[in-house]
Coordinates of C-alpha atoms and ligand atoms in Angstrom, one line a residue:
M1 CA 0.3 0.1 0.4
T2 CA 1.0 3.7 -0.8
R3 CA 1.6 6.0 2.0
A4 CA 1.6 9.6 2.4
V5 CA 5.7 11.1 2.9
K6 CA 7.1 10.6 6.2
G7 CA 6.3 14.1 7.9
T8 CA 3.2 15.0 5.9
H9 CA -1.1 14.1 6.4
D10 CA -3.8 13.9 5.6
L11 CA -6.4 15.8 6.7
F12 CA -10.2 15.4 7.1
G13 CA -12.8 14.6 10.1
E14 CA -11.4 16.3 13.4
A15 CA -8.3 17.7 12.2
L16 CA -9.5 19.1 9.8
A17 CA -12.4 20.7 11.9
Y18 CA -9.8 22.3 13.9
H19 CA -7.8 23.6 11.0
R20 CA -10.9 25.9 10.1
T21 CA -11.5 26.2 13.3
I22 CA -8.2 28.4 13.7
V23 CA -7.6 29.9 10.0
D24 CA -11.7 31.5 10.7
A25 CA -10.8 32.8 14.1
A26 CA -7.2 34.3 12.5
R27 CA -9.6 35.7 9.4
R28 CA -12.3 37.4 11.7
W29 CA -9.3 39.2 13.7
A30 CA -7.5 39.9 11.2
E31 CA -10.1 41.1 8.7
A32 CA -11.6 43.4 11.3
A33 CA -8.5 45.3 12.1
G34 CA -7.9 45.4 8.2
A35 CA -6.5 43.3 6.8
A36 CA -6.7 41.7 3.5
E37 CA -6.6 37.6 2.2
I38 CA -3.2 37.5 0.2
A39 CA -2.3 34.3 -1.0
T40 CA 0.8 33.6 -2.3
P41 CA 2.5 30.7 -4.6
I42 CA 3.6 27.6 -2.6
F43 CA 7.1 27.6 -4.6
E44 CA 9.3 30.6 -4.9
L45 CA 12.5 31.5 -6.7
T46 CA 15.3 29.6 -4.0
E47 CA 16.7 32.6 -4.0
V48 CA 14.3 34.8 -2.3
F49 CA 14.1 33.0 0.8
E50 CA 17.7 32.9 0.6
R51 CA 18.0 36.5 0.9
G52 CA 14.7 36.7 3.0
V53 CA 14.9 34.5 5.5
G54 CA 18.9 34.6 5.5
P55 CA 21.8 32.5 4.6
T56 CA 23.1 31.7 8.5
S57 CA 19.2 30.7 9.2
D58 CA 18.7 27.1 9.9
I59 CA 15.7 27.2 7.5
V60 CA 18.3 28.2 4.4
Q61 CA 21.4 25.9 6.0
K62 CA 19.1 22.8 5.7
E63 CA 15.6 22.6 5.9
M64 CA 14.5 24.0 2.7
F65 CA 13.0 21.2 0.1
T66 CA 14.9 23.2 -3.0
F67 CA 14.4 21.6 -6.7
S68 CA 15.6 22.8 -10.3
D69 CA 12.7 22.9 -12.5
R70 CA 13.7 21.9 -16.3
A71 CA 15.1 25.5 -17.6
G72 CA 18.0 24.9 -14.6
R73 CA 16.4 27.3 -12.1
S74 CA 16.1 26.6 -8.8
L75 CA 13.7 26.5 -7.3
T76 CA 11.6 26.2 -3.0
L77 CA 9.0 24.7 -1.6
R78 CA 8.2 28.1 0.4
P79 CA 9.0 26.7 4.5
E80 CA 7.6 30.5 5.8
G81 CA 5.3 33.1 4.0
T82 CA 6.9 36.4 5.3
A83 CA 9.1 36.6 2.3
G84 CA 6.9 35.7 -0.6
V85 CA 4.3 38.3 1.0
V86 CA 6.8 41.2 0.8
R87 CA 8.4 40.1 -3.0
A88 CA 4.3 40.4 -3.8
Y89 CA 3.7 43.7 -2.0
N90 CA 7.3 45.6 -4.0
E91 CA 6.3 43.2 -7.9
H92 CA 2.6 44.7 -6.7
G93 CA 3.6 48.2 -6.0
M94 CA 1.6 48.5 -3.0
K95 CA 3.8 51.0 -1.8
V96 CA 1.5 53.6 -3.5
W97 CA -1.6 51.8 -1.8
P98 CA -2.8 53.4 1.7
Q99 CA -0.1 53.3 4.1
P100 CA 0.4 50.3 5.9
V101 CA -0.4 47.6 4.0
R102 CA -2.1 44.6 6.5
L103 CA -2.4 41.2 4.8
W104 CA -2.8 37.8 6.6
Y105 CA -2.7 34.1 4.9
A106 CA -3.2 30.9 5.6
G107 CA -1.5 27.6 3.9
P108 CA 1.0 25.3 3.3
M109 CA 4.8 25.1 4.4
F110 CA 7.3 23.2 4.1
R111 CA 10.1 22.1 6.1
A112 CA 12.8 19.3 5.6
E113 CA 13.2 18.7 9.3
R114 CA 12.6 15.5 11.7
P115 CA 9.3 14.6 12.1
Q116 CA 8.1 14.3 15.5
K117 CA 5.0 15.1 17.8
G118 CA 4.2 18.8 16.3
R119 CA 7.0 19.1 13.7
Q120 CA 5.6 18.1 10.3
R121 CA 7.7 18.5 7.1
Q122 CA 4.3 20.5 5.8
F123 CA 2.3 21.8 7.9
H124 CA 0.3 24.8 7.9
Q125 CA 0.5 29.0 9.4
V126 CA -2.0 31.5 9.6
G127 CA 0.2 34.9 9.4
Y128 CA -0.3 38.2 9.2
E129 CA 1.8 41.1 8.0
V130 CA 1.5 45.2 7.9
L131 CA 4.2 46.6 5.9
G132 CA 5.1 50.1 5.4
S133 CA 4.8 52.2 9.3
G134 CA 7.9 51.8 11.7
R135 CA 4.8 52.9 14.3
P136 CA 5.0 51.0 17.4
E137 CA 1.5 51.0 17.5
I138 CA 1.8 48.3 14.8
D139 CA 4.4 46.4 16.7
A140 CA 1.7 46.0 19.5
E141 CA -1.3 45.9 17.2
A142 CA 0.5 42.9 15.7
V143 CA 1.3 41.4 19.2
A144 CA -1.8 41.7 21.0
L145 CA -3.7 40.3 17.8
S146 CA -1.3 37.2 17.6
Y147 CA -2.6 37.0 21.4
R148 CA -6.0 37.8 20.9
I149 CA -7.0 35.3 18.0
L150 CA -5.4 31.8 20.9
A151 CA -7.1 33.4 23.6
S152 CA -10.2 34.0 21.2
L153 CA -10.0 29.9 20.6
G154 CA -10.0 29.2 24.4
L155 CA -6.4 28.6 25.1
R156 CA -5.2 29.8 28.3
G157 CA -2.2 28.2 28.8
M158 CA -0.2 30.5 27.2
R159 CA 3.0 32.5 27.4
L160 CA 3.8 35.7 25.4
L161 CA 7.5 36.2 25.3
L162 CA 8.5 39.8 24.3
G163 CA 11.9 40.4 23.6
S164 CA 13.7 43.0 20.8
V165 CA 16.9 41.8 18.6
G166 CA 17.5 45.7 18.3
D167 CA 18.6 47.9 15.2
P168 CA 21.4 46.2 12.5
A169 CA 23.9 48.1 14.6
D170 CA 22.9 47.2 18.1
R171 CA 23.6 43.4 16.5
E172 CA 26.8 44.0 15.5
R173 CA 28.1 45.3 18.7
Y174 CA 26.1 42.0 20.6
N175 CA 27.9 40.2 17.4
A176 CA 31.4 41.2 18.4
Y177 CA 30.4 40.7 22.1
L178 CA 29.4 37.0 21.1
R179 CA 32.4 36.8 19.1
E180 CA 34.9 37.9 22.0
L181 CA 33.0 36.2 24.4
L182 CA 32.9 32.1 22.7
T183 CA 36.5 32.6 20.5
P184 CA 38.4 31.3 23.2
H185 CA 36.2 27.9 23.4
A186 CA 35.1 27.5 19.8
A187 CA 37.2 24.0 20.8
R188 CA 34.1 23.2 22.5
L189 CA 31.4 24.2 20.2
S190 CA 29.5 22.2 18.1
P191 CA 30.2 22.3 13.9
D192 CA 27.6 24.0 13.2
S193 CA 28.3 26.9 16.3
R194 CA 31.7 26.9 14.7
R195 CA 30.8 27.9 11.6
R196 CA 28.0 30.5 13.0
L197 CA 31.1 32.0 15.1
E198 CA 31.4 34.1 12.0
A199 CA 29.1 34.7 9.8
N200 CA 26.3 34.8 12.8
P201 CA 27.0 34.4 16.4
M202 CA 23.9 35.3 17.7
R203 CA 22.4 31.9 16.0
I204 CA 24.1 29.7 18.7
L205 CA 21.8 31.4 21.6
D206 CA 18.9 29.7 19.5
S207 CA 21.3 25.7 19.1
K208 CA 19.8 23.0 20.7
D209 CA 23.1 21.0 20.9
P210 CA 23.7 19.7 24.0
G211 CA 27.5 20.8 24.7
D212 CA 26.6 24.3 23.2
R213 CA 24.0 24.9 25.7
S214 CA 26.0 23.2 28.8
L215 CA 29.0 25.8 27.5
L216 CA 26.5 28.9 27.0
A217 CA 24.9 28.1 30.8
E218 CA 28.8 28.3 31.8
L219 CA 29.2 31.3 30.4
E220 CA 26.1 33.0 31.0
P221 CA 26.4 35.7 27.8
R222 CA 24.4 39.2 28.2
P223 CA 21.1 39.2 27.0
M224 CA 20.5 41.1 23.6
L225 CA 18.3 43.5 25.3
A226 CA 21.7 45.3 27.1
F227 CA 22.5 45.9 23.8
L228 CA 20.1 47.7 22.4
G229 CA 20.7 51.5 21.3
P230 CA 19.2 54.8 22.3
E231 CA 16.1 54.2 19.5
A232 CA 15.3 51.1 19.6
A233 CA 15.4 50.8 23.5
E234 CA 12.7 53.9 22.8
H235 CA 10.6 51.7 20.2
F236 CA 10.5 48.5 23.0
E237 CA 9.4 50.9 26.0
A238 CA 6.8 52.1 23.6
V239 CA 5.7 49.0 22.4
R240 CA 5.5 48.1 26.2
V241 CA 3.2 50.9 26.8
R242 CA 0.8 49.8 24.2
L243 CA 0.9 46.4 25.2
D244 CA -0.3 47.2 28.8
A245 CA -2.2 49.8 27.1
L246 CA -4.6 47.1 25.5
G247 CA -4.5 44.7 28.5
V248 CA -2.3 42.0 26.5
P249 CA 0.2 39.8 29.6
Y250 CA 3.6 39.2 28.2
Q251 CA 7.1 38.7 30.3
V252 CA 10.2 40.3 28.5
D253 CA 12.2 37.8 27.6
P254 CA 15.9 39.6 27.5
S255 CA 17.5 37.0 25.2
I256 CA 14.8 36.4 22.8
V257 CA 16.2 35.5 19.1
R258 CA 14.2 34.3 17.0
G259 CA 14.9 31.9 13.9
L260 CA 15.0 34.2 11.4
D261 CA 17.7 36.4 9.9
Y262 CA 16.0 39.3 8.9
Y263 CA 14.0 40.7 12.5
V264 CA 15.1 44.2 14.1
R265 CA 13.6 45.2 17.1
T266 CA 10.6 44.0 18.5
S267 CA 10.6 39.9 18.3
W268 CA 7.9 37.7 20.3
E269 CA 7.7 34.3 20.9
I270 CA 4.3 32.8 22.6
H271 CA 4.5 29.1 24.2
H272 CA 1.6 26.6 25.5
D273 CA 2.9 24.8 28.6
K274 CA 1.2 21.1 27.2
L275 CA 3.0 21.1 24.3
G276 CA 6.5 19.4 25.8
A277 CA 9.2 20.0 23.7
Q278 CA 7.9 21.8 20.5
S279 CA 6.1 24.6 23.2
A280 CA 6.2 27.6 20.7
L281 CA 2.6 28.1 19.0
G282 CA 3.6 31.2 16.5
G283 CA 5.8 33.7 16.6
G284 CA 6.9 37.0 15.0
G285 CA 8.9 40.1 14.8
R286 CA 9.8 43.1 12.7
Y287 CA 11.6 43.1 9.7
D288 CA 12.4 46.5 8.0
G289 CA 15.1 46.2 6.3
L290 CA 13.3 42.8 4.7
S291 CA 11.9 44.7 1.5
E292 CA 15.4 46.2 0.3
L293 CA 16.6 42.9 1.2
L294 CA 14.8 41.4 -1.7
G295 CA 15.8 44.2 -4.3
G296 CA 12.4 45.9 -3.4
T297 CA 12.2 49.8 -2.4
A298 CA 12.4 50.2 1.6
A299 CA 9.1 49.7 3.7
P300 CA 9.1 48.4 7.5
G301 CA 6.9 45.7 8.3
V302 CA 6.4 43.5 10.7
G303 CA 4.2 40.2 11.0
W304 CA 3.4 37.2 12.6
A305 CA 2.9 33.5 11.8
L306 CA 0.9 30.5 14.3
G307 CA 1.4 27.2 13.7
V308 CA -1.6 25.5 12.8
E309 CA -1.0 22.2 13.8
R310 CA 0.3 23.2 17.1
V311 CA -2.5 25.5 18.2
A312 CA -5.1 22.3 17.4
L313 CA -2.5 20.6 19.7
A314 CA -2.7 23.0 22.5
M315 CA -6.7 22.9 21.8
E316 CA -6.9 19.5 22.4
A317 CA -4.7 19.4 25.5
E318 CA -7.3 22.3 27.3
G319 CA -9.9 19.6 25.7
L320 CA -11.3 22.5 23.4
S321 CA -12.7 20.6 20.6
P322 CA -13.5 22.3 17.2
S323 CA -16.6 24.5 16.6
A324 CA -16.6 23.6 13.1
A325 CA -16.9 19.7 14.3
R326 CA -20.2 20.6 15.3
A327 CA -21.9 17.8 16.6
L328 CA -24.6 16.3 14.7
D329 CA -27.7 18.2 15.7
L330 CA -30.9 15.4 14.4
Y331 CA -30.7 12.4 12.7
V332 CA -33.8 11.8 10.3
V333 CA -35.2 8.0 10.5
P334 CA -37.8 6.8 8.0
L335 CA -39.7 4.5 9.0
E336 CA -41.1 2.9 5.8
S337 CA -38.3 2.8 2.8
E338 CA -40.6 4.6 0.6
L339 CA -40.0 8.2 3.3
V340 CA -36.3 7.7 2.4
P341 CA -37.1 10.4 -0.4
R342 CA -38.3 12.8 2.4
A343 CA -36.6 12.1 4.9
L344 CA -33.8 13.9 2.4
E345 CA -36.4 16.7 2.0
V346 CA -36.8 17.0 5.9
A347 CA -33.5 17.2 6.5
A348 CA -32.5 19.8 3.7
R349 CA -35.3 22.2 5.5
F350 CA -33.1 22.6 7.8
W351 CA -29.3 23.3 6.3
P352 CA -27.5 24.8 6.9
D353 CA -28.6 25.7 10.2
L354 CA -28.2 23.1 12.1
H355 CA -26.1 19.5 11.2
V356 CA -28.9 16.7 10.0
E357 CA -28.4 13.6 8.5
Y358 CA -30.8 11.0 7.5
A359 CA -31.4 7.1 7.1
L360 CA -31.2 5.6 3.7
K361 CA -33.0 2.9 4.7
A362 CA -36.3 2.2 6.9
R363 CA -35.9 1.6 9.8
K364 CA -38.0 0.0 13.0
P365 CA -38.3 3.0 15.8
G366 CA -36.1 1.3 18.6
K367 CA -33.5 0.0 15.4
G368 CA -33.3 3.9 14.6
L369 CA -32.9 5.3 17.9
Q370 CA -30.3 3.2 18.7
E371 CA -28.4 3.9 15.3
A372 CA -29.0 7.8 16.1
E373 CA -27.0 7.8 19.4
K374 CA -24.3 5.9 18.0
R375 CA -23.8 8.6 15.7
G376 CA -23.7 11.0 18.6
A377 CA -26.7 12.7 17.3
R378 CA -28.2 15.3 19.6
F379 CA -32.4 14.7 18.5
A380 CA -33.1 11.5 16.5
G381 CA -36.3 12.2 14.2
L382 CA -39.1 9.8 13.5
L383 CA -40.8 10.2 9.8
G384 CA -43.8 7.7 9.6
P385 CA -46.8 7.8 7.5
D386 CA -48.7 10.0 10.0
E387 CA -46.2 12.6 10.2
A388 CA -45.3 12.6 6.5
A389 CA -49.2 13.3 5.7
A390 CA -49.0 16.1 8.4
G391 CA -45.3 17.9 7.9
T392 CA -44.6 17.0 10.6
L393 CA -41.7 15.1 13.0
T394 CA -41.1 12.9 16.1
V395 CA -38.2 14.4 17.4
K396 CA -37.0 12.9 20.8
D397 CA -34.6 14.4 23.0
L398 CA -31.7 11.7 23.5
E399 CA -30.0 14.0 26.5
T400 CA -33.5 13.9 28.1
G401 CA -35.8 11.4 26.7
E402 CA -38.5 14.0 25.9
Q403 CA -40.7 13.5 23.2
R404 CA -43.0 15.6 20.9
T405 CA -44.2 15.2 17.4
L406 CA -43.9 18.7 16.0
P407 CA -44.7 20.5 12.7
L408 CA -41.0 21.0 11.0
E409 CA -41.3 24.8 11.6
E410 CA -41.3 24.3 15.7
V411 CA -38.6 21.4 15.1
R412 CA -36.1 23.6 14.2
E413 CA -37.1 25.9 17.2
W414 CA -36.6 23.3 19.5
I415 CA -33.8 21.4 18.4
G416 CA -32.3 25.2 17.7
K417 CA -32.8 25.9 21.6
G418 CA -30.9 22.5 22.4
G419 CA -34.0 20.9 23.7
R420 CA -35.1 23.8 26.0
A421 CA -39.0 25.0 25.2
Ligands
LIG1 P1 8.5 30.6 13.0 O1 8.2 30.5 11.2 O2 10.2 29.1 12.9 O3 8.7 30.8 13.2 O4 7.6 29.1 12.7 C1 5.8 30.0 13.5 C2 5.6 28.8 13.6 O5 5.1 28.0 13.0 C3 5.6 27.6 15.4 O6 5.8 28.6 16.2 C4 5.4 27.1 15.2 O7 3.8 26.7 15.7 C5 5.3 26.5 13.3 N1 6.3 25.7 13.2 C6 6.9 26.0 12.2 N2 8.1 24.3 12.1 C7 6.9 23.8 12.2 C8 7.1 22.6 12.0 N3 8.2 21.6 11.2 N4 6.1 21.8 12.2 C9 4.7 22.6 12.8 N5 4.5 23.7 12.9 C10 5.8 24.1 13.0

């Protein structure tokens, strides 16, 4: 039997219902804040990600699915959404639209990572990007949206970690400090980290290698936040004041370094306490230099992405069911074979307000009720010749046992109220 490729999954049933619930929530909040949806291609020229995500990032160094087309061009399945959105912003001249431009997206991303719980090779993200403003209100708006979408799904066990990676000059000073601190211990670093010592030592702080971790624990490097220049420090303070005003709970994480090279200033992650090793639900940051890196005009930007599968895992862990997986409201049982077409008509009258299905074979009342229960229906509707002639349905509330014969309009009302009179 042929199977799906390792690290990829078919989505159906409850898993897909979680996806829909999460994407719907993101859509509602993003559009309320003025964002328009954008769908960029699933693959781009490899250089879009090499430049846009950064050559020293884990993603570019070892996680991209890259292939050549017939003309020998190097193409890559998108590992994240921001680079493509910024490319599109420039390509379509969105710079002349009223600024800032707010865009949101949802779709699959691809990373060649080792599959494990919460980590796939094809996974899904919803994301939000604002281009054309460097104001701290926009950072606060983006952080607040990413948090509130999760809270609106009912999630409680979240931790929002907020930091700043400073301006490029601040990072240069921090990198110089780290280089000086770590170079004498280079022999103890993992090969990956040794390579980064020259190009981008900040990346070493993100390393998961146990040897690197214990060296860092010994050396206790000062955090990035201690190296902010006056402008970045002022911006960070302004973002915090605005988040406090919006009532968004966060913890300052002085050492936050995100996985993408292009971030400046505000940077954040949202973790969930029940997810184990892969605890990040999402994250975001400001990326003022990205547009120019991609060959476009200068355009400040800030954005975030949430991992849909991770959010679904967190919802499951908190016992939250997806709203889209709406339970069966009513199961209509024809008591005679000639009434099967009528059962379809009855069911169709209630769509889409109620989730209604019907039996395709005649059933005795007792058997029909059993079948309705097995399908998890809240109500069973018995349809005999009398009901068919009178335009009624005999409805049994399978939770309370109460039974009523009602005209179809009243059935809708009774079921809509969940069996309350
Ligand atoms: P990143 O762009 O790496 O910050 O990813 C944003 C979010 O996407 C993460 O916080 C995760 O929730 C999710 N994510 C990233 N990589 C994966 C993966 N390989 N499998 C599942 N979810 C992922």
